Amino acid sequence: MNPTLEKIEKEIEAKVSPENKEGYQRTVIAGMKLMFDPKTHANMELVKNPRARQQPVETVAAGVAGLMWTMFMQSKRKMPYEVMILAGTTLLAKVIDFAEQGLGIQFDNAMIAQATKLLAENMFRRMGITPQQLTEAIQKGKAEIDQHQGAPA
């Protein structure tokens, strides 16, 4: 496996909260089964559509986002967002590894970063979260952390 992808997987797994570890692992296993089971593998866009390989970054990001949205909907929208986003990122790394190993499509670090960004944007859009809302939430969280850290103990 590409060392960058290995690092991403390890860092993602380290970020999963203890209460979501089991759900994360189940989601990754289910996603891998859906992507790589012989009965469904031929449905992967990279496999069935050679033209999709001309834009591998967009293809893998859209494919994994679609898979995660389907799994989220099958959970009756009960899958925690943390699980959906972190498992989705892990599955993205697995698809990129497959594209490299199985199809000979090379991803450099910039392509991996772009695919990860597109995956997040696609998932947030499906959840109805705009980039502006996300930026505002991050800024609010940062301000709260700064305020908390500046407060006397």
Coordinates of N, CA, C and O in Angstrom, one line a residue:
M1 N 0.9 -1.2 0.0 CA 0.0 0.0 0.0 C 0.9 1.2 0.0 O 1.9 1.3 0.6
N2 N 0.4 2.3 -0.7 CA 1.1 3.6 -0.7 C 1.3 4.1 0.7 O 0.3 4.1 1.5
P3 N 2.5 4.5 1.1 CA 2.8 4.9 2.5 C 1.9 6.1 2.9 O 1.5 6.1 4.1
T4 N 1.5 7.0 2.0 CA 0.6 8.1 2.3 C -0.8 7.5 2.7 O -1.4 8.0 3.7
L5 N -1.2 6.5 2.0 CA -2.6 6.0 2.3 C -2.5 5.2 3.6 O -3.5 5.3 4.4
E6 N -1.4 4.5 3.9 CA -1.3 3.8 5.2 C -1.3 4.8 6.3 O -2.0 4.6 7.3
K7 N -0.6 5.9 6.2 CA -0.6 7.0 7.2 C -2.0 7.6 7.4 O -2.4 7.8 8.6
I8 N -2.7 7.8 6.3 CA -4.1 8.4 6.4 C -4.9 7.4 7.2 O -5.6 7.8 8.2
E9 N -4.9 6.1 6.9 CA -5.7 5.1 7.6 C -5.4 5.1 9.1 O -6.3 5.1 9.9
K10 N -4.1 5.1 9.4 CA -3.7 5.0 10.8 C -4.2 6.3 11.6 O -4.6 6.2 12.7
E11 N -4.0 7.5 10.9 CA -4.4 8.7 11.6 C -5.9 8.8 11.8 O -6.4 9.2 12.8
I12 N -6.7 8.3 10.8 CA -8.1 8.3 10.9 C -8.5 7.4 12.0 O -9.4 7.7 12.9
E13 N -8.0 6.2 12.0 CA -8.4 5.2 13.1 C -8.1 5.8 14.5 O -8.8 5.5 15.4
A14 N -7.0 6.5 14.6 CA -6.6 7.1 15.9 C -7.6 8.2 16.3 O -7.8 8.5 17.5
K15 N -8.3 8.8 15.4 CA -9.2 9.9 15.6 C -10.6 9.5 16.0 O -11.4 10.2 16.5
V16 N -11.0 8.2 15.8 CA -12.3 7.7 16.0 C -12.5 7.7 17.6 O -11.7 7.1 18.3
S17 N -13.6 8.3 18.0 CA -13.9 8.3 19.4 C -14.2 6.9 19.9 O -14.7 6.1 19.1
P18 N -13.9 6.6 21.2 CA -14.2 5.3 21.7 C -15.6 4.8 21.5 O -15.8 3.6 21.2
E19 N -16.6 5.7 21.7 CA -18.0 5.3 21.5 C -18.3 5.0 20.1 O -19.4 4.3 19.8
N20 N -17.5 5.4 19.1 CA -17.9 5.1 17.7 C -16.9 4.1 17.1 O -17.0 3.9 15.9
K21 N -16.0 3.6 17.8 CA -15.0 2.6 17.3 C -15.7 1.4 16.6 O -15.4 1.1 15.4
E22 N -16.6 0.8 17.3 CA -17.3 -0.4 16.7 C -18.1 0.0 15.5 O -18.0 -0.8 14.5
G23 N -18.8 1.1 15.5 CA -19.6 1.5 14.3 C -18.7 1.8 13.2 O -19.0 1.5 12.0
Y24 N -17.6 2.5 13.5 CA -16.6 2.8 12.4 C -16.1 1.5 11.8 O -16.1 1.4 10.5
Q25 N -15.7 0.5 12.6 CA -15.1 -0.7 12.0 C -16.2 -1.5 11.2 O -15.9 -2.0 10.2
R26 N -17.4 -1.5 11.7 CA -18.5 -2.2 11.0 C -18.8 -1.5 9.7 O -19.0 -2.2 8.6
T27 N -18.7 -0.2 9.7 CA -19.0 0.6 8.4 C -17.9 0.4 7.4 O -18.2 0.2 6.2
V28 N -16.6 0.3 7.9 CA -15.5 0.1 6.9 C -15.6 -1.3 6.3 O -15.5 -1.5 5.1
I29 N -15.9 -2.3 7.2 CA -16.1 -3.7 6.7 C -17.2 -3.8 5.7 O -17.1 -4.4 4.6
A30 N -18.4 -3.2 6.0 CA -19.5 -3.2 5.1 C -19.2 -2.5 3.8 O -19.6 -3.0 2.7
G31 N -18.6 -1.4 3.9 CA -18.2 -0.6 2.7 C -17.2 -1.4 1.8 O -17.4 -1.4 0.6
M32 N -16.3 -2.1 2.4 CA -15.3 -2.9 1.7 C -16.1 -4.0 1.0 O -15.8 -4.4 -0.2
K33 N -17.0 -4.6 1.7 CA -17.7 -5.7 1.1 C -18.5 -5.3 -0.1 O -18.5 -5.9 -1.1
L34 N -19.2 -4.1 0.1 CA -20.0 -3.6 -1.1 C -19.1 -3.2 -2.3 O -19.5 -3.5 -3.4
M35 N -17.9 -2.7 -2.0 CA -17.0 -2.3 -3.1 C -16.3 -3.5 -3.7 O -16.1 -3.5 -5.0
F36 N -15.9 -4.5 -2.9 CA -15.0 -5.5 -3.5 C -15.6 -6.9 -3.6 O -14.9 -7.8 -4.0
D37 N -16.8 -7.1 -3.1 CA -17.5 -8.4 -3.3 C -17.6 -8.7 -4.8 O -18.0 -7.8 -5.5
P38 N -17.3 -9.9 -5.2 CA -17.4 -10.2 -6.7 C -18.8 -9.9 -7.2 O -18.9 -9.5 -8.4
K39 N -19.8 -9.9 -6.4 CA -21.2 -9.7 -6.9 C -21.4 -8.2 -7.2 O -22.3 -7.9 -8.0
T40 N -20.7 -7.3 -6.5 CA -21.0 -5.9 -6.6 C -19.8 -5.1 -7.2 O -19.9 -4.0 -7.6
H41 N -18.6 -5.7 -7.2 CA -17.4 -5.1 -7.6 C -17.5 -4.5 -9.0 O -17.0 -3.4 -9.3
A42 N -18.2 -5.2 -9.9 CA -18.3 -4.8 -11.3 C -19.1 -3.5 -11.4 O -19.0 -2.8 -12.4
N43 N -19.8 -3.1 -10.3 CA -20.5 -1.8 -10.4 C -19.7 -0.6 -10.0 O -20.2 0.5 -10.2
M44 N -18.5 -0.8 -9.5 CA -17.6 0.3 -9.3 C -17.3 1.1 -10.6 O -17.0 0.5 -11.6
E45 N -17.5 2.4 -10.5 CA -17.3 3.2 -11.7 C -16.0 3.0 -12.3 O -15.9 3.0 -13.5
L46 N -14.9 2.9 -11.5 CA -13.6 2.8 -12.1 C -13.4 1.4 -12.8 O -12.7 1.3 -13.8
V47 N -14.2 0.4 -12.4 CA -14.1 -0.9 -13.0 C -15.0 -0.9 -14.3 O -14.5 -1.4 -15.3
K48 N -16.2 -0.5 -14.2 CA -17.2 -0.6 -15.3 C -17.0 0.4 -16.4 O -17.5 0.2 -17.5
N49 N -16.4 1.6 -16.1 CA -16.4 2.7 -17.0 C -15.0 3.2 -17.2 O -14.5 4.0 -16.5
P50 N -14.2 2.7 -18.2 CA -12.9 3.1 -18.5 C -12.7 4.6 -18.6 O -11.7 5.2 -18.2
R51 N -13.7 5.3 -19.1 CA -13.6 6.8 -19.2 C -13.5 7.4 -17.8 O -13.0 8.5 -17.7
A52 N -14.1 6.8 -16.8 CA -14.0 7.4 -15.5 C -12.6 7.4 -15.0 O -12.3 8.2 -14.1
R53 N -11.7 6.6 -15.5 CA -10.3 6.6 -15.1 C -9.6 7.8 -15.6 O -8.5 8.1 -15.1
Q54 N -10.2 8.6 -16.5 CA -9.5 9.8 -17.0 C -9.6 10.9 -15.9 O -8.8 11.8 -16.0
Q55 N -10.5 10.8 -15.0 CA -10.7 11.7 -13.9 C -10.8 10.9 -12.6 O -11.8 10.9 -11.9
P56 N -9.7 10.3 -12.2 CA -9.8 9.4 -11.1 C -10.1 10.0 -9.8 O -10.8 9.5 -8.9
V57 N -9.6 11.3 -9.6 CA -9.8 12.0 -8.3 C -11.3 12.2 -8.1 O -11.9 11.9 -7.1
E58 N -12.0 12.7 -9.2 CA -13.4 13.0 -9.1 C -14.2 11.7 -9.0 O -15.2 11.6 -8.2
T59 N -13.8 10.7 -9.7 CA -14.5 9.4 -9.7 C -14.5 8.7 -8.4 O -15.5 8.3 -7.9
V60 N -13.3 8.6 -7.8 CA -13.2 8.0 -6.5 C -14.0 8.8 -5.4 O -14.7 8.2 -4.5
A61 N -13.8 10.1 -5.4 CA -14.5 10.9 -4.4 C -16.0 10.8 -4.5 O -16.7 10.6 -3.5
A62 N -16.5 10.9 -5.7 CA -18.0 10.8 -5.9 C -18.5 9.4 -5.6 O -19.5 9.3 -5.0
G63 N -17.7 8.4 -6.0 CA -18.1 7.0 -5.7 C -18.2 6.7 -4.2 O -19.2 6.1 -3.7
V64 N -17.2 7.1 -3.5 CA -17.2 6.8 -2.0 C -18.2 7.7 -1.3 O -18.9 7.2 -0.4
A65 N -18.4 8.9 -1.8 CA -19.5 9.8 -1.2 C -20.8 9.1 -1.4 O -21.7 9.1 -0.5
G66 N -21.1 8.6 -2.6 CA -22.3 8.0 -2.9 C -22.5 6.7 -2.0 O -23.6 6.5 -1.5
L67 N -21.5 5.9 -1.9 CA -21.5 4.7 -1.1 C -21.9 5.1 0.4 O -22.8 4.5 1.0
M68 N -21.2 6.1 0.9 CA -21.4 6.5 2.3 C -22.8 7.0 2.5 O -23.5 6.8 3.5
W69 N -23.3 7.8 1.5 CA -24.7 8.3 1.6 C -25.7 7.2 1.6 O -26.7 7.2 2.4
T70 N -25.5 6.2 0.8 CA -26.4 5.0 0.7 C -26.4 4.3 2.1 O -27.4 4.0 2.6
M71 N -25.2 4.1 2.6 CA -25.1 3.4 3.9 C -25.8 4.3 5.0 O -26.4 3.7 5.9
F72 N -25.6 5.6 4.9 CA -26.2 6.5 5.9 C -27.7 6.4 5.8 O -28.4 6.3 6.8
M73 N -28.3 6.4 4.6 CA -29.7 6.3 4.4 C -30.2 4.9 4.9 O -31.3 4.8 5.5
Q74 N -29.4 3.8 4.6 CA -29.8 2.5 5.1 C -29.9 2.4 6.6 O -30.6 1.6 7.1
S75 N -29.1 3.3 7.2 CA -29.1 3.3 8.7 C -30.2 4.1 9.2 O -30.3 4.4 10.4
K76 N -31.1 4.5 8.3 CA -32.3 5.4 8.7 C -31.7 6.7 9.3 O -32.3 7.3 10.2
R77 N -30.6 7.2 8.7 CA -30.0 8.5 9.1 C -29.5 8.4 10.6 O -29.3 9.5 11.2
K78 N -29.2 7.2 11.1 CA -28.8 7.1 12.5 C -27.3 6.9 12.6 O -26.7 7.0 13.7
M79 N -26.6 6.7 11.5 CA -25.1 6.6 11.5 C -24.6 7.9 11.9 O -24.9 9.0 11.4
P80 N -23.7 7.9 13.0 CA -23.1 9.2 13.4 C -22.3 9.8 12.3 O -21.6 9.1 11.6
Y81 N -22.3 11.1 12.3 CA -21.6 11.8 11.2 C -20.1 11.5 11.3 O -19.4 11.4 10.3
E82 N -19.6 11.4 12.6 CA -18.2 11.0 12.8 C -17.9 9.7 12.1 O -16.9 9.6 11.4
V83 N -18.7 8.7 12.2 CA -18.5 7.4 11.6 C -18.6 7.6 10.1 O -17.7 7.1 9.3
M84 N -19.6 8.3 9.6 CA -19.7 8.4 8.2 C -18.5 9.1 7.5 O -18.0 8.6 6.5
I85 N -18.0 10.2 8.1 CA -16.9 10.9 7.5 C -15.6 10.2 7.7 O -14.8 10.0 6.7
L86 N -15.3 9.6 8.9 CA -14.0 8.9 9.1 C -14.0 7.6 8.3 O -13.0 7.3 7.7
A87 N -15.1 6.8 8.4 CA -15.1 5.6 7.6 C -15.0 5.9 6.1 O -14.4 5.2 5.3
G88 N -15.7 7.0 5.7 CA -15.6 7.3 4.3 C -14.2 7.7 3.8 O -13.8 7.3 2.7
T89 N -13.5 8.3 4.7 CA -12.1 8.7 4.4 C -11.2 7.4 4.3 O -10.4 7.3 3.4
T90 N -11.4 6.5 5.2 CA -10.7 5.2 5.2 C -11.0 4.5 3.9 O -10.2 3.9 3.2
L91 N -12.3 4.4 3.6 CA -12.7 3.7 2.3 C -12.2 4.4 1.1 O -11.8 3.7 0.1
L92 N -12.0 5.7 1.1 CA -11.4 6.4 0.0 C -10.0 5.9 -0.2 O -9.5 5.7 -1.3
A93 N -9.3 5.8 0.9 CA -7.9 5.3 0.9 C -7.8 3.9 0.3 O -7.0 3.6 -0.5
K94 N -8.8 3.1 0.6 CA -8.8 1.7 0.1 C -9.1 1.7 -1.4 O -8.6 0.9 -2.1
V95 N -10.0 2.6 -1.8 CA -10.3 2.6 -3.3 C -9.1 3.2 -4.0 O -8.8 2.7 -5.1
I96 N -8.4 4.2 -3.5 CA -7.3 4.7 -4.2 C -6.2 3.6 -4.3 O -5.5 3.4 -5.3
D97 N -6.0 2.8 -3.2 CA -5.1 1.7 -3.2 C -5.5 0.7 -4.3 O -4.6 0.2 -5.1
F98 N -6.8 0.4 -4.4 CA -7.2 -0.5 -5.4 C -6.9 0.1 -6.8 O -6.4 -0.6 -7.7
A99 N -7.2 1.4 -7.0 CA -6.9 2.0 -8.3 C -5.4 1.9 -8.7 O -5.1 1.6 -9.8
E100 N -4.6 2.1 -7.7 CA -3.1 2.0 -7.9 C -2.7 0.6 -8.2 O -2.0 0.3 -9.2
Q101 N -3.1 -0.3 -7.3 CA -2.6 -1.7 -7.4 C -3.3 -2.5 -8.5 O -2.7 -3.2 -9.2
G102 N -4.6 -2.3 -8.6 CA -5.4 -3.1 -9.6 C -5.5 -2.5 -11.0 O -5.7 -3.3 -11.9
L103 N -5.5 -1.2 -11.1 CA -5.8 -0.6 -12.4 C -4.6 0.2 -12.9 O -4.6 0.7 -14.0
G104 N -3.5 0.3 -12.1 CA -2.3 1.0 -12.5 C -2.5 2.5 -12.6 O -1.7 3.2 -13.2
I105 N -3.5 3.1 -11.9 CA -3.7 4.5 -11.8 C -2.9 5.1 -10.7 O -3.2 4.8 -9.5
Q106 N -2.0 5.9 -10.9 CA -1.1 6.4 -9.9 C -1.7 7.7 -9.3 O -2.1 8.6 -10.0
F107 N -1.7 7.8 -8.0 CA -2.2 9.0 -7.3 C -1.0 9.6 -6.5 O -0.3 8.9 -5.8
D108 N -0.7 10.9 -6.8 CA 0.3 11.5 -6.0 C -0.3 12.1 -4.8 O -1.6 12.1 -4.6
N109 N 0.5 12.7 -3.9 CA -0.1 13.3 -2.7 C -1.1 14.4 -2.9 O -2.1 14.5 -2.2
A110 N -0.9 15.2 -4.0 CA -1.8 16.3 -4.3 C -3.2 15.7 -4.7 O -4.2 16.2 -4.4
M111 N -3.1 14.6 -5.5 CA -4.4 13.9 -5.9 C -5.1 13.3 -4.8 O -6.3 13.4 -4.7
I112 N -4.4 12.7 -3.8 CA -5.0 12.1 -2.6 C -5.7 13.3 -1.8 O -6.8 13.1 -1.4
A113 N -4.9 14.4 -1.6 CA -5.5 15.5 -0.9 C -6.8 16.0 -1.6 O -7.8 16.3 -0.9
Q114 N -6.7 16.2 -2.9 CA -7.9 16.7 -3.6 C -9.1 15.7 -3.5 O -10.2 16.2 -3.3
A115 N -8.8 14.4 -3.6 CA -9.9 13.4 -3.5 C -10.5 13.5 -2.1 O -11.7 13.4 -2.0
T116 N -9.7 13.7 -1.1 CA -10.2 13.7 0.3 C -11.1 15.0 0.4 O -12.2 14.9 1.0
K117 N -10.6 16.1 -0.1 CA -11.4 17.3 0.0 C -12.7 17.2 -0.8 O -13.8 17.6 -0.3
L118 N -12.7 16.6 -2.0 CA -13.9 16.5 -2.8 C -14.9 15.5 -2.1 O -16.1 15.7 -2.1
L119 N -14.3 14.4 -1.4 CA -15.2 13.5 -0.7 C -15.9 14.3 0.4 O -17.1 14.1 0.6
A120 N -15.2 15.0 1.2 CA -15.8 15.8 2.3 C -16.9 16.8 1.8 O -18.0 16.8 2.3
E121 N -16.5 17.5 0.8 CA -17.5 18.5 0.2 C -18.7 17.8 -0.3 O -19.8 18.2 -0.1
N122 N -18.5 16.6 -1.0 CA -19.7 15.9 -1.5 C -20.6 15.4 -0.4 O -21.8 15.5 -0.4
M123 N -20.0 14.8 0.7 CA -20.8 14.3 1.8 C -21.5 15.5 2.5 O -22.6 15.3 2.9
F124 N -20.8 16.6 2.8 CA -21.4 17.7 3.4 C -22.6 18.2 2.6 O -23.6 18.6 3.1
R125 N -22.4 18.3 1.3 CA -23.5 18.8 0.4 C -24.7 17.9 0.5 O -25.8 18.3 0.6
R126 N -24.4 16.6 0.6 CA -25.6 15.6 0.7 C -26.3 15.8 2.0 O -27.4 15.5 2.1
M127 N -25.5 16.2 3.1 CA -26.1 16.4 4.4 C -26.7 17.7 4.5 O -27.3 18.0 5.5
G128 N -26.6 18.6 3.5 CA -27.2 19.9 3.5 C -26.3 20.9 4.2 O -26.8 22.0 4.7
I129 N -25.0 20.7 4.4 CA -24.1 21.6 5.0 C -23.3 22.3 4.0 O -22.6 21.7 3.2
T130 N -23.4 23.6 3.9 CA -22.7 24.4 2.9 C -21.2 24.6 3.4 O -21.0 24.6 4.6
P131 N -20.3 24.9 2.5 CA -19.0 25.3 2.9 C -18.9 26.5 3.9 O -18.1 26.5 4.8
Q132 N -19.8 27.4 3.6 CA -19.9 28.6 4.5 C -20.3 28.2 6.0 O -19.7 28.6 6.9
Q133 N -21.3 27.3 6.1 CA -21.7 26.8 7.4 C -20.6 26.1 8.1 O -20.4 26.2 9.3
L134 N -19.9 25.3 7.3 CA -18.7 24.5 7.9 C -17.7 25.5 8.4 O -17.2 25.4 9.5
T135 N -17.3 26.5 7.6 CA -16.3 27.5 8.0 C -16.8 28.2 9.2 O -16.0 28.4 10.2
E136 N -18.0 28.6 9.3 CA -18.5 29.3 10.5 C -18.5 28.4 11.7 O -18.1 28.9 12.8
A137 N -18.8 27.2 11.6 CA -18.8 26.3 12.7 C -17.3 26.1 13.2 O -17.1 26.1 14.4
I138 N -16.4 26.0 12.3 CA -15.0 25.8 12.6 C -14.5 27.1 13.4 O -13.8 27.0 14.4
Q139 N -14.9 28.3 12.8 CA -14.5 29.5 13.5 C -15.1 29.7 14.9 O -14.4 30.1 15.8
K140 N -16.3 29.3 15.0 CA -17.0 29.3 16.3 C -16.3 28.4 17.3 O -16.1 28.8 18.4
G141 N -16.0 27.2 16.8 CA -15.3 26.2 17.7 C -14.0 26.7 18.1 O -13.6 26.6 19.3
K142 N -13.2 27.3 17.2 CA -11.9 27.9 17.5 C -12.0 29.0 18.5 O -11.3 29.1 19.5
A143 N -13.0 29.9 18.3 CA -13.2 31.0 19.3 C -13.5 30.5 20.7 O -13.0 31.0 21.7
E144 N -14.4 29.4 20.7 CA -14.7 28.8 22.0 C -13.5 28.2 22.7 O -13.3 28.3 23.9
I145 N -12.7 27.5 21.9 CA -11.4 26.9 22.4 C -10.5 28.0 23.0 O -10.0 28.0 24.1
D146 N -10.3 29.1 22.1 CA -9.5 30.2 22.5 C -10.0 30.8 23.8 O -9.2 31.2 24.7
Q147 N -11.3 31.0 23.9 CA -11.9 31.7 25.1 C -11.7 30.8 26.3 O -11.3 31.2 27.4
H148 N -11.9 29.5 26.1 CA -11.7 28.5 27.2 C -10.2 28.5 27.7 O -10.0 28.5 28.9
Q149 N -9.3 28.5 26.7 CA -7.9 28.4 27.1 C -7.4 29.7 27.8 O -6.5 29.7 28.6
G150 N -8.1 30.8 27.4 CA -7.7 32.1 28.1 C -8.4 32.3 29.4 O -8.0 33.2 30.2
A151 N -9.4 31.5 29.7 CA -10.1 31.6 31.0 C -9.2 31.2 32.2 O -8.5 30.2 32.1
P152 N -9.2 31.9 33.3 CA -8.4 31.5 34.4 C -8.9 30.2 35.0 O -10.1 29.9 35.0
A153 N -7.9 29.4 35.5 CA -8.3 28.1 36.0 C -8.8 28.1 37.4 O -8.6 29.0 38.1

